Each structure stands twice: as structure tokens, then as C-alpha cells.
Short mmCIF file of C-alpha atoms in Angstrom, two decimals:
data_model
loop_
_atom_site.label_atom_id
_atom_site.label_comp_id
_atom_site.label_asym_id
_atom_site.label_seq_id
_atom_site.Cartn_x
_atom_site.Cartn_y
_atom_site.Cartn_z
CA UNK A 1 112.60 43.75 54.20
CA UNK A 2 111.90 45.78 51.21
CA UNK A 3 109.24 43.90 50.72
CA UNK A 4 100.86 46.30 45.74
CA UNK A 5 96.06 45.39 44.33
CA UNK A 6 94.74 42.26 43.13
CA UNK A 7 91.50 40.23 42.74
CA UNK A 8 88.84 38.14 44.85
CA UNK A 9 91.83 37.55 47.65
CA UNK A 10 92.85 41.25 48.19
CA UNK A 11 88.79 41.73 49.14
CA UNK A 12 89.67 39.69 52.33
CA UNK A 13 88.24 41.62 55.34
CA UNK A 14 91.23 42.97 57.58
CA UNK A 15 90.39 40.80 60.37
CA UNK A 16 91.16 37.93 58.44
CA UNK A 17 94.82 39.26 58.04
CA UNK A 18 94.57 40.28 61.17
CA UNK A 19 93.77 36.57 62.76
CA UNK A 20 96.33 35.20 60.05
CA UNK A 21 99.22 37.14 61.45
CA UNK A 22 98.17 35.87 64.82
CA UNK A 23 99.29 32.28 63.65
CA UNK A 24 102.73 33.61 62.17
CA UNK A 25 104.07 34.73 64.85
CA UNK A 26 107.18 32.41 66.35
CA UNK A 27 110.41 31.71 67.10
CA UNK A 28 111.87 31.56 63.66
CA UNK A 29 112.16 27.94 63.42
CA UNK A 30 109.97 27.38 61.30
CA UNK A 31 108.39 24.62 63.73
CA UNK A 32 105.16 25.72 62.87
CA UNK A 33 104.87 24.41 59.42
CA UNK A 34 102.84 25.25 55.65
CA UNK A 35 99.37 26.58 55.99
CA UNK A 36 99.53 24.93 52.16
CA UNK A 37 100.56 27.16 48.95
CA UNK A 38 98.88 28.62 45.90
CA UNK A 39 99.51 26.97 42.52
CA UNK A 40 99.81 28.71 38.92
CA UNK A 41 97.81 28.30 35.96
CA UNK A 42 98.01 24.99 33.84
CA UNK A 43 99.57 26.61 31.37
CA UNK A 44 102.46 28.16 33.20
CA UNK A 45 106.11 26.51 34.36
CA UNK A 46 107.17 23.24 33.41
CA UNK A 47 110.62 21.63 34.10
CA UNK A 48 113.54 22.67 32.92
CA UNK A 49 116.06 19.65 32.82
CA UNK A 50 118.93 21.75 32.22
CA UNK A 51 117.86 23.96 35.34
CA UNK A 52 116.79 20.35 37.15
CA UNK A 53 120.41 19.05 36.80
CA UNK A 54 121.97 21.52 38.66
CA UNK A 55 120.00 21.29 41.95
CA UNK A 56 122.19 19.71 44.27
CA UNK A 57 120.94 15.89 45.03
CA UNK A 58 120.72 16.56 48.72
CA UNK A 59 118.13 19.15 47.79
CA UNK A 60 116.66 17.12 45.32
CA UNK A 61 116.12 13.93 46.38
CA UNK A 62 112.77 14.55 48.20
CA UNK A 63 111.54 16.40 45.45
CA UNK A 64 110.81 19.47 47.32
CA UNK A 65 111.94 22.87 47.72
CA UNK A 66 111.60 23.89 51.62
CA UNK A 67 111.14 27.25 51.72
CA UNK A 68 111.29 29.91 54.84
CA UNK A 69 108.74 32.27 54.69
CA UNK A 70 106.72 34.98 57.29
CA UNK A 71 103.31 34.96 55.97
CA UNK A 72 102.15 38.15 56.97
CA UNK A 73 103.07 40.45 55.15
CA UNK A 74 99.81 40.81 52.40
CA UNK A 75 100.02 40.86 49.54
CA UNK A 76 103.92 39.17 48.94
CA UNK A 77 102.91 36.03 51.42
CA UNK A 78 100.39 35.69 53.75
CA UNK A 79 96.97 33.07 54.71
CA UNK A 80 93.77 33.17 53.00
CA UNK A 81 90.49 32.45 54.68
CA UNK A 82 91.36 28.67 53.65
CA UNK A 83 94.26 28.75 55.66
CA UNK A 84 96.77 28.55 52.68
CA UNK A 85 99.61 30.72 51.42
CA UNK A 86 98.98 32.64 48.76
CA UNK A 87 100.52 35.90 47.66
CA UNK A 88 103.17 37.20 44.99
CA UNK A 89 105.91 34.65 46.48
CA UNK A 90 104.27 32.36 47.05
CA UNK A 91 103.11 32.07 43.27
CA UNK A 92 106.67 32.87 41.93
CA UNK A 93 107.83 30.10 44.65
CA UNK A 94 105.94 27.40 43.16
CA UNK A 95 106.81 28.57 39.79
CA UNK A 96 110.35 28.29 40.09
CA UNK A 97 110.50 24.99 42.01
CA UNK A 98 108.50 23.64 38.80
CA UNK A 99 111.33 25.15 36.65
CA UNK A 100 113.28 22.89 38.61
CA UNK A 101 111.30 19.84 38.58
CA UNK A 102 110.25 20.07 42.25
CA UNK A 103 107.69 21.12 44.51
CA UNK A 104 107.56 23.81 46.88
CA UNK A 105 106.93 23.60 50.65
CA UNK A 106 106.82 26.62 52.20
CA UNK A 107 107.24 26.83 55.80
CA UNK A 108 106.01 29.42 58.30
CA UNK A 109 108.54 31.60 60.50
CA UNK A 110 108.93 35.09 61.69
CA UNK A 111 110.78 37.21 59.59
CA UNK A 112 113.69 37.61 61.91
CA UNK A 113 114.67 33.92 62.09
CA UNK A 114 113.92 33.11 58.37
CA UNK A 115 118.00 34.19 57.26
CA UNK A 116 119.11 32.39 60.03
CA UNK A 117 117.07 28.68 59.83
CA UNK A 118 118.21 28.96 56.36
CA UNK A 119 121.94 29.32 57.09
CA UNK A 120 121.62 26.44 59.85
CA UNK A 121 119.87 23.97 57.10
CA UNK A 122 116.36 24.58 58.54
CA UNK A 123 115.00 25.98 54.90
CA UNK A 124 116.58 25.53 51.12
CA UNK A 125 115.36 28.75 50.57
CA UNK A 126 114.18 32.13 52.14
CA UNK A 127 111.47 33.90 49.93
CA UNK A 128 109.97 36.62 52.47
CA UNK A 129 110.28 40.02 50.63
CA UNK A 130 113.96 40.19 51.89
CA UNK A 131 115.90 43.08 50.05
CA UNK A 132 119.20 42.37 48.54
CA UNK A 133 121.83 44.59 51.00
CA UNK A 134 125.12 44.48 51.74
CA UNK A 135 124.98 43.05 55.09
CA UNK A 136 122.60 39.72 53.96
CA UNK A 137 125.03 39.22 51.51
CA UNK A 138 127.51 38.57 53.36
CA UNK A 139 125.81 35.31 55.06
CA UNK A 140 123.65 34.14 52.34
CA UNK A 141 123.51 34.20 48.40
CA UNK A 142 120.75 36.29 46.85
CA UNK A 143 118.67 35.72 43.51
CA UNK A 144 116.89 39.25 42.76
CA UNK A 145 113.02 39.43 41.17
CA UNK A 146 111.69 42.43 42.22
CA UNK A 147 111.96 45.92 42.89
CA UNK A 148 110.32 48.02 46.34
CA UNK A 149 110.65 50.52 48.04
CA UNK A 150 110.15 52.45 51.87
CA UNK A 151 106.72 54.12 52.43
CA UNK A 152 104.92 55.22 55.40
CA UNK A 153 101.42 55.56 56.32
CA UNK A 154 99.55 57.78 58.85
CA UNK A 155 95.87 57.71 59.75
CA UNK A 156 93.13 59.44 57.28
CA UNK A 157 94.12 63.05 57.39
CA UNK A 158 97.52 62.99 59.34
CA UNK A 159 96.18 63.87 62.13
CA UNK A 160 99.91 64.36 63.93
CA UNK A 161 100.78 66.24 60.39
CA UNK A 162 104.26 63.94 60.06
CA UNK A 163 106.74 63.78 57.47
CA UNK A 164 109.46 61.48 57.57
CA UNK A 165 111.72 64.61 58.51
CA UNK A 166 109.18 65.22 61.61
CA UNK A 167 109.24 61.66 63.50
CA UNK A 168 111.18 62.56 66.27
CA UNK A 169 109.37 62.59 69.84
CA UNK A 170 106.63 60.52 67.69
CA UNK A 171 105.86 56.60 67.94
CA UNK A 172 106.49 54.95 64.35
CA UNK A 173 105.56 50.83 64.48
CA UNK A 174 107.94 48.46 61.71
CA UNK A 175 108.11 44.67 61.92
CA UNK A 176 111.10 43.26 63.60
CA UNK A 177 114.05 42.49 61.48
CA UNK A 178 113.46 44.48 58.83
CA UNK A 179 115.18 47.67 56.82
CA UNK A 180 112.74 49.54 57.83
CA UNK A 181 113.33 48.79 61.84
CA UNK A 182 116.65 49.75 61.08
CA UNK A 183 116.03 53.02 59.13
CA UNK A 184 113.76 54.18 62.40
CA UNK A 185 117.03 53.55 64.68
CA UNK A 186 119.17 55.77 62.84
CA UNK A 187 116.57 58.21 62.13
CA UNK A 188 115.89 58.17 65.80
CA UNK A 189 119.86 58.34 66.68
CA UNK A 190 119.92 61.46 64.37
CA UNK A 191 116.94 62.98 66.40
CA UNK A 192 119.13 62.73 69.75
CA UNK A 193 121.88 64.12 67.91
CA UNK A 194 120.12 66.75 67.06
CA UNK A 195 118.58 67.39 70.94
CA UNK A 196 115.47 66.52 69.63
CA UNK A 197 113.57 63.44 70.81
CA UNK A 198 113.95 59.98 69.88
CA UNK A 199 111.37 58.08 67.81
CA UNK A 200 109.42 55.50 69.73
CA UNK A 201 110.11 52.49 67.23
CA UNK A 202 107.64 49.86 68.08
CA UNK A 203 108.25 46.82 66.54
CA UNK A 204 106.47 43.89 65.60
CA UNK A 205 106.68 40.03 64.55
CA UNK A 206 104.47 40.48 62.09
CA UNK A 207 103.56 43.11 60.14
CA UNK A 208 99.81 42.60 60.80
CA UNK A 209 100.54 43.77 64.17
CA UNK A 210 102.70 46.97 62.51
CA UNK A 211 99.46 47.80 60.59
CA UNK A 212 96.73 47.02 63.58
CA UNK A 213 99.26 49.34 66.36
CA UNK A 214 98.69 52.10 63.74
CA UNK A 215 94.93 51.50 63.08
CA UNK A 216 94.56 51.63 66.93
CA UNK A 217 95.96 54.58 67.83
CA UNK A 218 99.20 53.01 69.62
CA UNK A 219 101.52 54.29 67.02
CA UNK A 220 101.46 57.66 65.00
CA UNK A 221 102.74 56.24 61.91
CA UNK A 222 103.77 52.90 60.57
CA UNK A 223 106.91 52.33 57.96
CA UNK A 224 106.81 48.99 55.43
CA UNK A 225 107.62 47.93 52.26
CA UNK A 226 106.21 50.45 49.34
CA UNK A 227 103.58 47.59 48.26
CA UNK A 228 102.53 46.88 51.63
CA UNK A 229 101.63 49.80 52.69
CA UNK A 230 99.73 50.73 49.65
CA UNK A 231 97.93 46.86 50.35
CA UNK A 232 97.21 48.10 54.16
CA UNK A 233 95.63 51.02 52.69
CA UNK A 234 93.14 49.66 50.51
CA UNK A 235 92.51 47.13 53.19
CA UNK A 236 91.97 49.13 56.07
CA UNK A 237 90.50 52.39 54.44
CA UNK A 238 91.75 54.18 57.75
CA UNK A 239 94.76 54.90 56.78
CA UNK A 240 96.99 57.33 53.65
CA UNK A 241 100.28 57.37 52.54
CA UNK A 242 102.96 60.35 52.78
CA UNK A 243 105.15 61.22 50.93
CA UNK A 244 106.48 59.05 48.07
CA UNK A 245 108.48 55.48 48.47
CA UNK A 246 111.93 55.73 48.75
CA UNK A 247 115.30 53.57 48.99
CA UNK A 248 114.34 51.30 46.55
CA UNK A 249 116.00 47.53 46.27
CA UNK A 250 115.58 44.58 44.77
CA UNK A 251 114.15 41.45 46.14
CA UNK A 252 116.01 38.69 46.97
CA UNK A 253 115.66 34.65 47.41
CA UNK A 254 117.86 33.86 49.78
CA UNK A 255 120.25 30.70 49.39
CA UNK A 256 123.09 29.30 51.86
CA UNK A 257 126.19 29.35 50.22
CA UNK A 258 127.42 26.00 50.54
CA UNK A 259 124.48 24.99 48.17
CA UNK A 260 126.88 24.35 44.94
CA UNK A 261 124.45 25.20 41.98
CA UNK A 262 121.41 25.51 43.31
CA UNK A 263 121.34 29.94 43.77
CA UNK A 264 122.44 29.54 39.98
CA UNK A 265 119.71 27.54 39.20
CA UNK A 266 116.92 29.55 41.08
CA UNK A 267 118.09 32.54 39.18
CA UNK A 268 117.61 30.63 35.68
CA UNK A 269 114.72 29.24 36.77
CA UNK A 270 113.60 33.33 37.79
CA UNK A 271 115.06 34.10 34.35
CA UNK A 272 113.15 31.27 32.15
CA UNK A 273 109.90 32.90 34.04
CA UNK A 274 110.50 36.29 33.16
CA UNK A 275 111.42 35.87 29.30
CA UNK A 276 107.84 33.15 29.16
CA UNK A 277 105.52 35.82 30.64
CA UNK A 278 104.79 33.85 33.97
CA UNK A 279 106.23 36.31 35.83
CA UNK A 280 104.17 39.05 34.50
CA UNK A 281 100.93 36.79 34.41
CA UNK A 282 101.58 36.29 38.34
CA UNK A 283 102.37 39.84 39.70
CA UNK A 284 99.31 41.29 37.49
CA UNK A 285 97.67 38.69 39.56
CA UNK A 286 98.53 40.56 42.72
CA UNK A 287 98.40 43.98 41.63
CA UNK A 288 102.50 44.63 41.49
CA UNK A 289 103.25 44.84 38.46
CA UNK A 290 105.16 48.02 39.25
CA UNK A 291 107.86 46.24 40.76
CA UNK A 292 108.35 44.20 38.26
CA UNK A 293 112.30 43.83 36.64
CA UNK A 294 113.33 42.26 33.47
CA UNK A 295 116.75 40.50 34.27
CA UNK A 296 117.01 38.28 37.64
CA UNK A 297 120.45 38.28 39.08
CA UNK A 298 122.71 36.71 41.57
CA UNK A 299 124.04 38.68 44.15
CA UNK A 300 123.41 42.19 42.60
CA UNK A 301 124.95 45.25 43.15
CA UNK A 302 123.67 47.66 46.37
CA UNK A 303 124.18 50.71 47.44
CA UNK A 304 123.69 49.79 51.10
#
């Protein structure tokens, strides 16, 4: 899940994140519906009939974009104390759908479920911080739009002193589903190797509940995407960062394959963003401009 500071929104107490994760939680279905999404600025997308005309007509003829996302992972996608999505996605979400003369409806599910509901039909797309690898690509197209990294987080002064070459015997929380629940497994299988032992992985349907296990004391360390964890950070102020990010990937919209046109016209639509400065205008917005990539592609490269 490869899935960084912003305005008036990243001010939100933690408990407000907190109680928003609560409601995110689920089965992966998706069953549980929008909480509502953020809009751009008047002056930003507008459709692109060229784009339009290659969304399938089965997608199309609703004029919506249903979209699978787990909002809570702050500050990509998560609820606001309105009880609307709002984060990095969800901006570039509504942005692109624009592009393509639609709307977007973004739908809450756990993270685990969200590749899955797409493949079955449930969602058109999946926009949840997923990073592009090898294995997702094999099940699902991917349109890439941003870059992140691994990082972990301790408590205020490592108490425990960890490193990522020191987890072993240690508890380290991760949300379900993600690269960084898998990363903990085989960094836990290399501990046993070893005769060390393993790493307690505790993991989590949302990542709220990654970031409160650490802030309580029921985990010694917490792994997440590079701008999450910097997010948590400022949030929290309990909690630093060791170590720099690593394994950086791009981000990915996910897209079932037996969608004809429409990956190809997500990444134009990603494309006609980046080369109008919308893209840039939305992840200054959030504070991530650091992640930030210049050329959107379909099905990129990995390394893993």
C-alpha cells in the first residue's frame, strides 16, 4: 500500500481520525457507501471529449465513476469532521472523472477487499494508495500518479532503541493487506532463520488502528506508507520517525482489465492534469508535493 502536511484539515484533532477509522472498517464490499467527496477549485478540470469517448458506455452511462476506496489512511483519503472524503485521492479522483466528463462516487471499503470488489464489478476503480507491484498487476491494470515510500515510526525518543534491522522479538503494527504487512512477514521469517525471534506483526483494518496500537503502547513500532507516517507524526506529536523511507513505488489506480479503454483514459485524464498544473495545485494542497511525478503511466515497470 505504498501509500505528507497541509492546511485547516490536517489541524483535525487525532480523535477525529481516530472515530473516522472506526466507520471504515468492513468487509470489503464496499456496502457501506460515500461519506461524500471533496471537489477542486472552479478553475481546475473540465472535460476532455477525446478522453470522454473512450470510457466504455457501461461505465458511462450513469455518469459516474464508482470508486473503491479505505478512507483511513490521512492524508491520501480519509473523513473530515463533516463526514466527507477528502484527502490527496480523493481530490485527484474527482479531477480525473471531470477529465472524463463524469462524476466521482467514492465508496468506502477496507483496504484488503478494495482489489478484489473491483475485479468482481463492485467498483470502476480502486484509488486507495495501492502501489504498482508485480503481483497486483497481474489481476488488475494500473495507472501510476505518485511516488512513496516505507517508513516507520516509534514513540518520542525510541524508547525500545529499534532500527528496522532490530525488530525481531519486538511487536511492529501495519494495516492488513498492505506491502508493508508483507515486508514484516519476511522480515520476521528472516528473524527465525536467523534463531532470533519473530516479529509480532499486528495488523489492522485500518490504519487508524496501526497508528492508535502504537500511541498506546500495544505495539513497539508501527510501519506505513512514507507520507503517512510523517501525517501520524504531526498529528499525534507522540511519535518520530527512524531511519529514512525506503522501497519506493509508484501509486497506482487500479482498473479491471476487461474495461476496454477506460485504464487508457484514466491515465490521459492523469496526464492532461499533470501538464495543466492541477495536479500540483492539489498535492500542495495536502502537503505531498514530494511525491509528486511528471509522466502518469499504465502498468509501469517494478522491481517487485
Amino acid at each position: 500500500m505504498f501509500r505528507p502536511a497541509g492546511r485547516a484539515v490536517l489541524a483535525l484533532p487525532i480523535v477525529l481520525l481516530i472515530a473516522a477509522g472506526c466507520g471504515a472498517t468492513g468487509n470489503g464490499s464496499g456496502d457501506s457507501g460515500s461519506a461524500g467527496s471533496s471537489t477542486t477549485a472552479d478553475s481546475g478540470p473540465g472535460k476532455n471529449a477525446a478522453l470522454a469517448a473512450m470510457v466504455p458506455a457501461d461505465v458511462a452511462k450513469d455518469g459516474k465513476l464508482t470508486i473503491g476506496t479505505d478512507t483511513t489512511y490521512a492524508p491520501s483519503e480519509f473523513v473530515d469532521e463533516n463526514n466527507k472524503n477528502v484527502g490527496m485521492d480523493i481530490d485527484l479522483g474527482d479531477a480525473v472523472a471531470k477529465e472524463l466528463g463524469l462524476s466521482a462516487d467514492f465508496q468506502t471499503a477496507s483496504f484488503d477487499g478494495i482489489l478484489a470488489g473491483l475485479s468482481a464489478g463492485k467498483f470502476e476503480l480502486a484509488m486507495s494508495s495501492f502501489s504498482v507491484n508485480t503481483e497486483r498487476l497481474q489481476t488488475v491494470d494500473m495507472v501510476s500518479y505518485f511516488t512513496a515510500g516505507t517508513s516507520m515510526a516509534v514513540l518520542k525518543g525510541n524508547p525500545g532503541g529499534l532500527t528496522l534491522d532490530t525488530l525481531c522479538g519486538h511487536t511492529v503494527s501495519a494495516q492488513k493487506g498492505t506491502t508493508q504487512a508483507d515486508d514484516l512477514a519476511a522480515r520476521s521469517a528472516k528473524c527465525t532463520g536467523d534463531g532470533k525471534l519473530a516479529i509480532t506483526v499486528s495488523e489492522f483494518q485500518a490504519q487508524t488502528d496501526v497508528t492508535l496500537a502504537l500511541t498506546s503502547k500495544r505495539a513497539e513500532a508501527m510501519l506505513a506508507d512514507s507520507p503517512v507516517v510523517d501525517y501520524a507524526i504531526k498529528q499525534t506529536g507522540q511519535l518520530e520517525k527512524v531511519g529514512n523511507s525506503y522501497a519506493n513505488a509508484p501509486y497506482g489506480i487500479g482498473v479491471a482489465k476487461n474495461k476496454g479503454d477506460l485504464a487508457k483514459a484514466v491515465q490521459g485524464a492523469m496526464q492532461a492534469l499533470i501538464d495543466d498544473g492541477t495536479y500540483k495545485k492539489i498535492l500542495d494542497k495536502w502537503g505531498v508535493g514530494a511525491g509528486a511525478v511528471t509522466k502518469s503511466e499504465l502498468n509501469p515497470q517494478t522491481s517487485g
